[in-house]
């Protein structure tokens, strides 16, 4: 019953949106190359299912690697910055730079540096998704209650045990929030990376499918590819949520069911 | 659309009201405001259109043409089909693909009789044929372009690793094993300028030769504004004739819009265009000429490559030049 109550509203909303879209597309006779109706997208998806799934697996792998890099590097950078105000002041502004990097502009350079293929795409995914991890982890570590810090100091806890026993557990909810944002961004980063750096014949990712279907004016297939990209984002997001739930549910109110 | 109609109406009203004064007026009459959407940045491949504007050839045909530059993947066909711009530039294969997808656009002027599309490789690799180029190394090519499918079929697949073309020659300059798509009038000149050793193979020589830089309009324009179509073609022909003879003045104008290309490259590109824009058909019928047979061939080729389900009927879109 509870499952139904959680699932029903979004599903009904989806059905409504799709129905409205279908009816409007038909009633207004919008040409399919401008905006295909959902039925056309569904047909294209079914017809190209094998290729789309393959492309999604290629993009998914790059996004996953990029995401994992973001999670590791982002958290490590946050820990380093939290350990010293000087470090934070010196480097934090440049992490903001990462967030504002126009990835489309530097993606061609990534190819020159790392060569075409998985490595460049992964790095593109990493660049786009690392900032929210850093900033959330940092603010999580910074928000540890001063009284608890004092307690650790009072008992003469080492820097390492303060980090592992106090700061990281306390920052975990914030880190998970950062990872949730990074999950979606890593897919975007991978697709933009593929626009420039992906392999386009064998092992073509969703980014290539998007470019190619645009070139061929197969707008229906383009939407299918976008749909698969959204699904990838959802899967990563779901995995982060699940991990967060497993890690936090025993003690943190943000993950406890009401 | 309504704005341009309004302009026409008010122009007619003005002409009717002031029949005697119109000759004395210093201001040239403003024509119908229309837009020509390019599928790339201002470059010599559009030289004749800029020349037509600069020479006032469009104006003499009653057209006030705004030329709007594009970039990689500029949705020109879609803009024309949706009526947001009146004229656009596209490749002939794009026109047929677009028609197969339900976009009612028709070609009116075929600038390049020989497609400038080519593949350039490093001369140091010592290739004799395009087939050899495609066998190994890396090939940068726009995903989904028709000639890529053609080459793939002709040579039974690519041995080379395919990557997306990024619109420049930087990768070509650093990677000796990279070949890339090019317009024979653009990238090879840029690469040479930077000290590279490009060797170009024309796709047209391989048996796939769609018209390039084709001017398209929405089909309804043929009946709604036949004067625009006739006027545009006349002016374009005048512009191209002038541009191919003396490109320098127009190149100066275009170079202001596209400073990334230097004057020397503009000049050599323009010089390379003459042979591409002329054919037996243009000698007989004037620049921009198109034949039914070539459109039919192209449609069948695209159907053979499964890029369209079946070739769209030629008579639905082919119109002999006025």
Coordinates of C-alpha atoms in Angstrom, one line a residue:
Chain A
X1 CA 0.0 0.0 0.0
X2 CA 2.8 2.4 0.9
X3 CA 4.6 1.4 -2.3
X4 CA 1.5 2.3 -4.3
X5 CA 1.2 5.6 -2.6
X6 CA 4.8 6.6 -3.5
X7 CA 4.6 5.3 -7.0
X8 CA 1.2 6.4 -8.1
X9 CA 1.6 10.2 -8.1
X10 CA 4.7 10.3 -10.4
X11 CA 3.2 7.6 -12.7
X12 CA -0.1 9.4 -13.0
X13 CA 1.8 12.7 -13.7
X14 CA 3.9 10.9 -16.4
X15 CA 0.8 9.5 -18.1
X16 CA -0.9 12.9 -18.0
X17 CA 2.2 14.7 -19.5
X18 CA 2.6 12.0 -22.2
X19 CA -1.1 12.1 -23.1
X20 CA -1.1 15.9 -23.4
X21 CA 2.0 15.9 -25.5
X22 CA 0.6 13.2 -27.8
X23 CA -2.7 15.0 -28.2
X24 CA -1.1 18.4 -28.7
X25 CA 1.4 17.1 -31.2
X26 CA -1.3 15.5 -33.3
X27 CA -3.9 18.3 -32.9
X28 CA -1.5 21.1 -33.8
X29 CA 0.1 18.9 -36.5
X30 CA 3.6 19.7 -35.2
X31 CA 6.0 18.2 -37.7
X32 CA 7.8 15.1 -36.2
X33 CA 11.2 16.5 -37.0
X34 CA 10.5 19.5 -34.7
X35 CA 8.8 17.6 -31.9
X36 CA 7.9 13.9 -32.3
X37 CA 4.9 12.6 -30.3
X38 CA 5.7 10.1 -27.5
X39 CA 4.3 7.3 -29.7
X40 CA 7.0 8.0 -32.3
X41 CA 9.7 8.1 -29.7
X42 CA 8.5 4.8 -28.3
X43 CA 8.6 3.3 -31.8
X44 CA 12.1 4.6 -32.4
X45 CA 13.2 3.3 -29.0
X46 CA 11.9 -0.2 -29.7
X47 CA 13.3 -0.3 -33.2
X48 CA 16.8 0.7 -32.1
X49 CA 16.7 -0.8 -28.6
X50 CA 19.9 -2.9 -29.1
X51 CA 22.0 0.0 -30.3
X52 CA 20.6 2.3 -27.6
X53 CA 21.3 -0.1 -24.9
X54 CA 24.8 -0.6 -26.2
X55 CA 25.3 3.2 -26.4
X56 CA 23.9 3.6 -22.9
X57 CA 26.4 1.1 -21.5
X58 CA 29.3 2.9 -23.1
X59 CA 28.1 6.3 -21.8
X60 CA 27.2 4.7 -18.5
X61 CA 30.6 3.3 -18.0
X62 CA 32.3 6.7 -18.6
X63 CA 29.8 8.5 -16.4
X64 CA 30.3 5.9 -13.6
X65 CA 34.1 6.3 -13.7
X66 CA 33.8 10.0 -13.8
X67 CA 31.4 9.9 -10.9
X68 CA 33.7 7.6 -8.9
X69 CA 36.6 9.9 -9.6
X70 CA 34.6 12.9 -8.4
X71 CA 33.5 11.1 -5.3
X72 CA 37.1 10.1 -4.3
X73 CA 38.9 13.2 -5.5
X74 CA 36.2 15.6 -4.3
X75 CA 36.1 14.1 -0.8
X76 CA 39.9 14.0 -0.5
X77 CA 40.2 17.6 -1.7
X78 CA 37.5 18.6 0.9
X79 CA 39.4 16.8 3.6
X80 CA 42.6 18.6 2.7
X81 CA 41.0 22.0 2.6
X82 CA 39.2 21.4 5.9
X83 CA 42.5 20.6 7.6
X84 CA 43.8 24.1 6.9
X85 CA 42.2 27.5 6.5
X86 CA 45.2 28.6 4.4
X87 CA 44.7 25.7 2.0
X88 CA 41.1 26.4 1.7
X89 CA 41.6 30.1 1.1
X90 CA 44.3 29.3 -1.5
X91 CA 42.4 26.6 -3.5
X92 CA 38.7 27.0 -2.9
X93 CA 38.3 29.8 -5.5
X94 CA 39.8 27.5 -8.1
X95 CA 37.3 24.7 -7.4
X96 CA 34.6 27.3 -8.2
X97 CA 36.5 27.7 -11.5
X98 CA 35.8 24.0 -12.1
X99 CA 32.1 24.5 -11.8
X100 CA 32.1 27.4 -14.3
X101 CA 34.4 25.7 -16.8
X102 CA 32.5 25.7 -20.1
X103 CA 33.1 22.0 -20.8
X104 CA 32.1 22.4 -24.4
X105 CA 35.0 24.8 -24.9
X106 CA 37.7 22.6 -23.3
X107 CA 36.5 19.2 -24.5
X108 CA 38.4 19.5 -27.7
X109 CA 41.5 20.1 -25.6
X110 CA 40.8 17.0 -23.6
X111 CA 41.1 15.0 -26.8
X112 CA 44.5 16.6 -27.5
X113 CA 45.7 15.8 -24.0
X114 CA 44.2 12.4 -23.4
X115 CA 43.3 11.1 -26.9
X116 CA 39.8 10.2 -28.0
X117 CA 37.8 7.6 -26.2
X118 CA 36.9 6.6 -22.7
X119 CA 39.7 8.5 -20.9
X120 CA 38.7 11.9 -22.3
X121 CA 35.0 11.3 -21.8
X122 CA 35.6 10.2 -18.2
X123 CA 37.7 13.3 -17.5
X124 CA 34.9 15.5 -19.0
X125 CA 32.4 13.7 -16.7
X126 CA 34.7 14.3 -13.7
X127 CA 35.3 18.0 -14.4
X128 CA 31.5 18.6 -14.6
X129 CA 30.6 16.6 -11.5
X130 CA 33.4 17.2 -9.0
X131 CA 32.5 20.6 -7.7
X132 CA 29.3 19.7 -5.8
X133 CA 31.2 16.9 -4.1
X134 CA 33.9 19.2 -2.9
X135 CA 31.7 22.0 -1.7
X136 CA 29.2 19.8 0.1
X137 CA 31.8 17.6 1.7
X138 CA 33.7 20.7 2.9
X139 CA 30.6 22.4 4.3
X140 CA 29.7 19.1 6.0
X141 CA 33.1 18.8 7.7
X142 CA 33.1 22.4 8.6
X143 CA 29.7 22.1 10.3
X144 CA 30.8 19.6 12.9
X145 CA 29.6 20.8 16.3
X146 CA 32.3 22.7 18.1
X147 CA 31.5 21.0 21.4
X148 CA 32.2 17.6 19.8
X149 CA 35.4 18.9 18.4
X150 CA 36.4 20.1 21.9
X151 CA 35.5 16.7 23.3
X152 CA 37.8 15.0 20.8
X153 CA 40.6 17.5 21.6
X154 CA 40.1 17.0 25.3
X155 CA 40.6 13.3 25.0
X156 CA 43.7 13.9 22.9
X157 CA 42.3 12.3 19.8
X158 CA 44.7 12.2 16.9
X159 CA 44.0 14.1 13.7
X160 CA 43.3 10.8 11.9
X161 CA 40.8 9.5 14.4
X162 CA 39.1 12.9 14.6
X163 CA 38.7 12.7 10.8
X164 CA 37.4 9.1 10.7
X165 CA 35.4 9.0 13.9
X166 CA 34.0 12.5 14.0
X167 CA 34.3 14.6 10.9
X168 CA 33.6 12.1 8.1
X169 CA 30.6 10.5 9.8
X170 CA 29.2 13.9 10.7
X171 CA 29.7 15.1 7.1
X172 CA 28.2 12.0 5.5
X173 CA 24.7 13.4 5.0
X174 CA 26.3 16.5 3.2
X175 CA 28.6 14.3 1.2
X176 CA 25.7 12.1 0.1
X177 CA 23.8 15.3 -1.0
X178 CA 26.8 16.3 -3.1
X179 CA 27.0 12.9 -4.6
X180 CA 23.4 13.1 -5.6
X181 CA 24.0 16.3 -7.6
X182 CA 27.2 14.8 -9.0
X183 CA 25.3 11.7 -10.2
X184 CA 23.2 13.6 -12.8
X185 CA 26.0 15.9 -13.7
X186 CA 28.4 13.0 -14.4
X187 CA 26.0 11.8 -17.1
X188 CA 25.8 15.2 -18.7
X189 CA 29.6 15.5 -18.6
X190 CA 30.0 12.2 -20.3
X191 CA 27.6 13.0 -23.1
X192 CA 29.2 16.4 -23.7
X193 CA 32.6 14.7 -23.7
X194 CA 31.4 12.2 -26.3
X195 CA 30.2 15.0 -28.5
X196 CA 33.9 15.8 -29.1
X197 CA 35.9 12.8 -27.8
X198 CA 33.8 9.7 -28.1
X199 CA 34.4 6.9 -30.5
X200 CA 31.7 7.2 -33.2
X201 CA 31.9 3.8 -35.0
X202 CA 32.4 0.9 -32.7
X203 CA 31.6 1.7 -29.1
X204 CA 29.5 4.8 -29.9
X205 CA 27.9 6.3 -26.8
X206 CA 24.7 8.2 -26.4
X207 CA 26.4 11.5 -27.2
X208 CA 27.2 10.1 -30.7
X209 CA 23.7 8.7 -31.2
X210 CA 22.4 12.2 -30.3
X211 CA 24.7 13.9 -32.8
X212 CA 24.1 11.4 -35.5
X213 CA 20.3 11.4 -35.2
X214 CA 20.3 15.2 -35.2
X215 CA 22.3 15.1 -38.4
X216 CA 19.8 12.7 -39.9
X217 CA 16.9 14.7 -38.6
X218 CA 15.7 11.6 -36.7
X219 CA 14.3 13.6 -33.9
X220 CA 12.4 10.6 -32.6
X221 CA 15.7 8.7 -32.1
X222 CA 17.3 11.8 -30.6
X223 CA 14.6 11.8 -27.9
X224 CA 15.1 8.1 -27.3
X225 CA 18.8 8.7 -26.7
X226 CA 17.9 11.6 -24.3
X227 CA 15.5 9.2 -22.5
X228 CA 18.3 6.7 -22.1
X229 CA 20.6 9.4 -20.8
X230 CA 18.0 10.4 -18.2
X231 CA 17.6 6.8 -17.2
X232 CA 21.4 6.6 -16.7
X233 CA 21.2 9.6 -14.5
X234 CA 18.3 8.1 -12.5
X235 CA 20.2 4.8 -12.0
X236 CA 23.3 6.6 -10.7
X237 CA 21.1 8.8 -8.5
X238 CA 19.2 5.8 -7.2
X239 CA 22.5 4.0 -6.4
X240 CA 23.7 7.0 -4.4
X241 CA 20.4 7.2 -2.6
X242 CA 20.5 3.5 -1.7
X243 CA 24.1 3.8 -0.5
X244 CA 23.2 6.9 1.5
X245 CA 20.2 5.1 3.0
X246 CA 22.3 2.1 4.0
X247 CA 25.0 4.3 5.6
X248 CA 22.8 6.8 7.3
X249 CA 19.5 5.1 8.2
X250 CA 20.6 3.8 11.5
X251 CA 21.4 7.1 13.0
X252 CA 20.7 10.1 10.9
X253 CA 17.2 11.8 10.7
X254 CA 17.6 12.7 7.0
X255 CA 17.5 9.0 6.0
X256 CA 14.9 7.8 8.5
X257 CA 11.5 7.0 7.3
X258 CA 8.7 9.1 8.9
Chain B
X1 CA 6.3 37.1 -42.2
X2 CA 3.6 39.7 -41.5
X3 CA 6.3 42.2 -41.0
X4 CA 7.8 41.6 -44.4
X5 CA 4.3 41.6 -46.0
X6 CA 3.7 44.9 -44.2
X7 CA 6.9 46.2 -45.7
X8 CA 5.9 45.1 -49.1
X9 CA 2.4 46.7 -48.8
X10 CA 3.7 50.0 -47.5
X11 CA 6.4 50.0 -50.2
X12 CA 3.7 49.5 -52.9
X13 CA 1.6 52.2 -51.3
X14 CA 4.6 54.5 -51.3
X15 CA 5.3 53.8 -54.9
X16 CA 1.7 54.4 -55.9
X17 CA 1.4 57.6 -54.0
X18 CA 4.6 59.1 -55.2
X19 CA 5.1 58.0 -58.8
X20 CA 6.9 61.2 -59.8
X21 CA 9.0 61.6 -56.8
X22 CA 10.4 58.1 -56.6
X23 CA 13.0 58.7 -59.2
X24 CA 14.4 61.8 -57.4
X25 CA 14.6 60.0 -54.1
X26 CA 18.2 59.4 -53.0
X27 CA 17.2 56.5 -50.8
X28 CA 17.2 53.2 -52.7
X29 CA 13.9 51.4 -52.2
X30 CA 14.0 48.9 -49.4
X31 CA 13.0 45.4 -50.6
X32 CA 11.2 42.6 -48.9
X33 CA 13.1 41.8 -45.7
X34 CA 14.2 38.2 -45.9
X35 CA 16.9 36.2 -44.1
X36 CA 19.5 33.8 -45.6
X37 CA 20.6 31.4 -42.9
X38 CA 24.1 29.9 -43.5
X39 CA 25.1 26.5 -42.1
X40 CA 28.6 27.7 -41.2
X41 CA 30.5 30.9 -40.3
X42 CA 31.1 33.5 -43.1
X43 CA 33.7 31.8 -45.3
X44 CA 34.5 31.9 -49.0
X45 CA 32.0 29.1 -49.7
X46 CA 29.3 31.8 -49.2
X47 CA 31.3 34.5 -51.0
X48 CA 28.8 34.9 -53.9
X49 CA 26.0 35.6 -51.5
X50 CA 27.9 38.3 -49.6
X51 CA 29.0 39.7 -53.0
X52 CA 25.3 39.9 -54.1
X53 CA 24.5 41.8 -51.0
X54 CA 27.5 44.1 -51.2
X55 CA 26.9 44.8 -54.9
X56 CA 23.2 45.6 -54.3
X57 CA 22.2 42.7 -56.5
X58 CA 19.6 41.5 -54.0
X59 CA 18.4 45.1 -53.6
X60 CA 17.8 45.4 -57.4
X61 CA 15.7 42.3 -57.2
X62 CA 13.5 43.8 -54.5
X63 CA 15.1 41.8 -51.7
X64 CA 16.6 43.1 -48.5
X65 CA 18.6 40.1 -47.5
X66 CA 20.0 39.7 -44.0
X67 CA 22.8 37.0 -44.1
X68 CA 22.9 35.1 -40.8
X69 CA 26.0 33.0 -40.0
X70 CA 25.7 29.6 -38.4
X71 CA 28.0 27.0 -36.9
X72 CA 28.4 23.3 -36.6
X73 CA 25.0 21.7 -36.6
X74 CA 23.1 25.0 -37.3
X75 CA 19.5 23.8 -37.8
X76 CA 19.1 25.6 -41.2
X77 CA 16.7 23.1 -42.8
X78 CA 14.5 23.1 -39.7
X79 CA 14.5 26.9 -39.6
X80 CA 13.5 27.1 -43.3
X81 CA 10.9 24.4 -42.9
X82 CA 9.4 26.1 -39.9
X83 CA 9.2 29.4 -41.8
X84 CA 11.5 31.2 -39.3
X85 CA 13.9 32.2 -42.1
X86 CA 13.0 32.4 -45.8
X87 CA 16.3 31.2 -47.4
X88 CA 18.8 28.7 -46.1
X89 CA 22.0 26.9 -47.2
X90 CA 22.2 23.1 -46.9
X91 CA 23.8 20.2 -48.6
X92 CA 21.8 18.4 -51.3
X93 CA 21.7 15.2 -49.2
X94 CA 20.4 17.1 -46.3
X95 CA 17.6 18.4 -48.5
X96 CA 16.5 14.9 -49.4
X97 CA 16.9 13.6 -45.9
X98 CA 14.8 16.5 -44.6
X99 CA 12.1 15.8 -47.2
X100 CA 12.0 12.2 -46.2
X101 CA 11.4 13.3 -42.6
X102 CA 8.5 15.5 -43.6
X103 CA 10.2 18.9 -43.9
X104 CA 8.8 20.6 -47.0
X105 CA 11.9 22.3 -48.3
X106 CA 13.0 22.7 -51.9
X107 CA 16.3 23.6 -53.6
X108 CA 16.5 26.6 -55.8
X109 CA 20.2 27.2 -56.5
X110 CA 23.1 24.7 -56.3
X111 CA 26.3 26.7 -55.7
X112 CA 28.8 23.9 -55.8
X113 CA 28.4 21.5 -58.8
X114 CA 31.3 19.4 -57.4
X115 CA 31.0 18.8 -53.7
X116 CA 34.0 20.4 -51.9
X117 CA 33.7 17.7 -49.3
X118 CA 36.8 15.7 -48.9
X119 CA 38.9 13.7 -46.5
X120 CA 42.4 15.0 -45.7
X121 CA 45.2 12.9 -44.5
X122 CA 48.9 13.6 -43.9
X123 CA 50.9 13.5 -47.1
X124 CA 53.7 11.8 -45.1
X125 CA 51.5 8.7 -44.8
X126 CA 52.0 8.3 -48.6
X127 CA 48.4 7.3 -49.5
X128 CA 47.4 6.8 -53.1
X129 CA 43.7 6.2 -52.6
X130 CA 41.0 7.2 -50.1
X131 CA 40.5 3.5 -49.4
X132 CA 43.9 3.3 -47.9
X133 CA 43.3 6.3 -45.7
X134 CA 40.2 4.7 -44.2
X135 CA 42.0 1.5 -43.3
X136 CA 44.0 2.6 -40.3
X137 CA 44.6 5.4 -37.9
X138 CA 41.9 7.8 -36.7
X139 CA 39.3 9.5 -38.9
X140 CA 37.5 12.6 -37.6
X141 CA 34.1 12.9 -39.2
X142 CA 30.8 14.3 -38.2
X143 CA 28.6 11.4 -36.9
X144 CA 25.6 10.8 -39.1
X145 CA 26.7 12.5 -42.3
X146 CA 25.6 10.7 -45.5
X147 CA 29.0 10.5 -47.2
X148 CA 30.4 8.7 -44.2
X149 CA 27.8 6.0 -44.7
X150 CA 28.6 6.0 -48.4
X151 CA 32.3 5.5 -47.8
X152 CA 31.6 2.8 -45.2
X153 CA 29.5 0.8 -47.7
X154 CA 31.9 1.4 -50.6
X155 CA 35.0 0.1 -48.6
X156 CA 33.2 -2.5 -46.5
X157 CA 33.6 -0.7 -43.2
X158 CA 36.3 1.4 -41.7
X159 CA 39.6 0.1 -40.3
X160 CA 40.3 3.5 -38.9
X161 CA 38.9 4.5 -35.5
X162 CA 36.1 7.1 -36.0
X163 CA 35.9 10.1 -33.8
X164 CA 33.6 13.2 -34.1
X165 CA 35.0 16.1 -36.2
X166 CA 35.5 19.2 -34.0
X167 CA 35.5 21.9 -36.7
X168 CA 39.1 22.7 -36.6
X169 CA 42.6 21.4 -37.6
X170 CA 44.3 21.4 -34.2
X171 CA 44.1 17.7 -33.8
X172 CA 45.2 17.1 -37.3
X173 CA 48.3 19.2 -36.6
X174 CA 49.3 17.2 -33.5
X175 CA 48.3 13.6 -34.6
X176 CA 50.2 12.2 -37.6
X177 CA 47.8 9.2 -37.8
X178 CA 44.7 11.4 -38.0
X179 CA 42.7 12.0 -41.1
X180 CA 39.6 14.2 -41.1
X181 CA 36.7 15.5 -43.1
X182 CA 37.3 18.8 -44.8
X183 CA 36.0 21.3 -47.3
X184 CA 38.7 21.4 -49.9
X185 CA 38.4 25.2 -49.8
X186 CA 38.9 25.4 -46.0
X187 CA 40.7 23.0 -43.7
X188 CA 43.5 22.0 -46.0
X189 CA 44.4 25.7 -46.5
X190 CA 44.3 26.3 -42.8
X191 CA 46.5 23.2 -42.1
X192 CA 49.0 24.2 -44.8
X193 CA 49.1 27.7 -43.3
X194 CA 50.0 26.2 -40.0
X195 CA 52.8 24.1 -41.6
X196 CA 50.9 20.9 -42.1
X197 CA 51.1 18.6 -45.1
X198 CA 47.5 17.9 -46.0
X199 CA 46.6 15.6 -48.8
X200 CA 43.0 15.8 -49.9
X201 CA 40.8 13.1 -51.4
X202 CA 37.5 14.4 -52.8
X203 CA 34.4 12.4 -51.9
X204 CA 33.0 13.4 -55.3
X205 CA 35.7 11.4 -57.0
X206 CA 34.5 8.3 -55.1
X207 CA 31.1 8.4 -56.8
X208 CA 29.2 10.4 -54.3
X209 CA 28.7 14.0 -55.4
X210 CA 25.7 15.9 -53.9
X211 CA 25.4 19.6 -54.8
X212 CA 26.8 21.6 -51.9
X213 CA 25.8 25.0 -50.5
X214 CA 22.4 24.6 -52.0
X215 CA 19.9 27.5 -51.4
X216 CA 16.6 26.1 -50.1
X217 CA 13.2 27.6 -49.4
X218 CA 10.0 26.3 -48.0
X219 CA 8.0 24.8 -50.9
X220 CA 5.1 27.2 -50.3
X221 CA 7.5 30.1 -51.1
X222 CA 7.6 28.9 -54.7
X223 CA 3.9 29.8 -55.1
X224 CA 3.6 32.5 -52.5
X225 CA 6.6 34.6 -53.5
X226 CA 7.8 33.4 -57.0
X227 CA 9.4 36.9 -57.4
X228 CA 11.6 36.3 -54.3
X229 CA 12.8 33.0 -55.7
X230 CA 13.5 34.3 -59.2
X231 CA 15.1 37.5 -57.8
X232 CA 17.3 35.5 -55.3
X233 CA 18.6 33.2 -58.0
X234 CA 19.3 36.1 -60.4
X235 CA 21.1 38.0 -57.7
X236 CA 23.0 35.0 -56.5
X237 CA 24.2 34.3 -60.0
X238 CA 25.3 37.9 -60.3
X239 CA 27.0 37.8 -56.9
X240 CA 28.9 34.6 -57.7
X241 CA 30.0 35.7 -61.1
X242 CA 31.5 38.8 -59.6
X243 CA 32.9 37.0 -56.6
X244 CA 34.7 34.3 -58.7
X245 CA 36.2 37.1 -60.9
X246 CA 37.2 39.5 -58.1
X247 CA 36.8 38.0 -54.6
X248 CA 38.9 40.6 -52.8
X249 CA 36.3 43.2 -51.9
X250 CA 33.8 40.7 -50.6
X251 CA 36.5 38.7 -48.8
X252 CA 37.4 41.9 -46.9
X253 CA 33.8 42.2 -45.8
X254 CA 33.6 38.6 -44.7
X255 CA 36.9 38.7 -43.0
X256 CA 35.6 41.4 -40.6
X257 CA 32.8 38.9 -39.7
X258 CA 35.2 36.0 -39.4
X259 CA 38.6 37.3 -38.2
X260 CA 39.8 33.8 -37.4
X261 CA 40.5 33.2 -41.1
X262 CA 43.3 35.4 -42.5
X263 CA 43.1 37.3 -45.8
X264 CA 45.5 35.0 -47.6
X265 CA 43.4 31.9 -46.8
X266 CA 40.3 33.8 -47.9
X267 CA 42.0 34.5 -51.2
X268 CA 43.3 31.0 -51.9
X269 CA 39.9 29.5 -50.9
X270 CA 38.1 31.8 -53.3
X271 CA 40.5 30.8 -56.1
X272 CA 39.9 27.1 -55.4
X273 CA 36.1 27.5 -55.8
X274 CA 36.0 28.4 -59.5
X275 CA 36.3 24.8 -60.8
X276 CA 33.8 23.5 -58.1
X277 CA 31.1 26.0 -59.0
X278 CA 31.2 25.4 -62.8
X279 CA 30.0 22.4 -64.8
X280 CA 28.6 21.6 -68.2
X281 CA 25.2 22.4 -66.7
X282 CA 26.2 25.9 -65.5
X283 CA 27.8 26.6 -68.9
X284 CA 24.4 25.8 -70.5
X285 CA 22.0 27.2 -67.9
X286 CA 24.0 29.6 -65.8
X287 CA 25.6 29.3 -62.3
X288 CA 23.6 27.4 -59.7
X289 CA 22.0 25.1 -62.3
X290 CA 20.6 21.8 -61.2
X291 CA 19.5 18.8 -63.1
X292 CA 16.7 16.4 -62.4
X293 CA 19.0 13.4 -63.1
X294 CA 21.5 14.4 -60.4
X295 CA 18.8 14.8 -57.8
X296 CA 17.3 11.5 -58.7
X297 CA 20.8 9.8 -58.5
X298 CA 21.3 11.3 -55.1
X299 CA 17.9 10.2 -53.8
X300 CA 18.6 6.6 -54.9
X301 CA 22.0 6.6 -53.4
X302 CA 20.6 7.7 -50.0
X303 CA 17.9 5.0 -50.2
X304 CA 20.6 2.5 -51.1
X305 CA 22.5 3.5 -47.9
X306 CA 19.2 3.1 -45.9
X307 CA 19.5 6.7 -44.8
X308 CA 16.0 7.3 -46.1
X309 CA 13.4 4.5 -46.5
X310 CA 12.9 5.4 -50.1
X311 CA 14.0 8.2 -52.4
X312 CA 11.4 11.1 -52.2
X313 CA 9.8 11.7 -55.6
X314 CA 12.0 14.2 -57.5
X315 CA 9.1 16.0 -59.0
X316 CA 7.9 16.9 -55.6
X317 CA 10.8 19.2 -55.0
X318 CA 12.9 19.7 -58.2
X319 CA 12.2 22.9 -60.0
X320 CA 14.2 24.0 -63.0
X321 CA 15.9 27.3 -62.4
X322 CA 13.9 30.3 -63.6

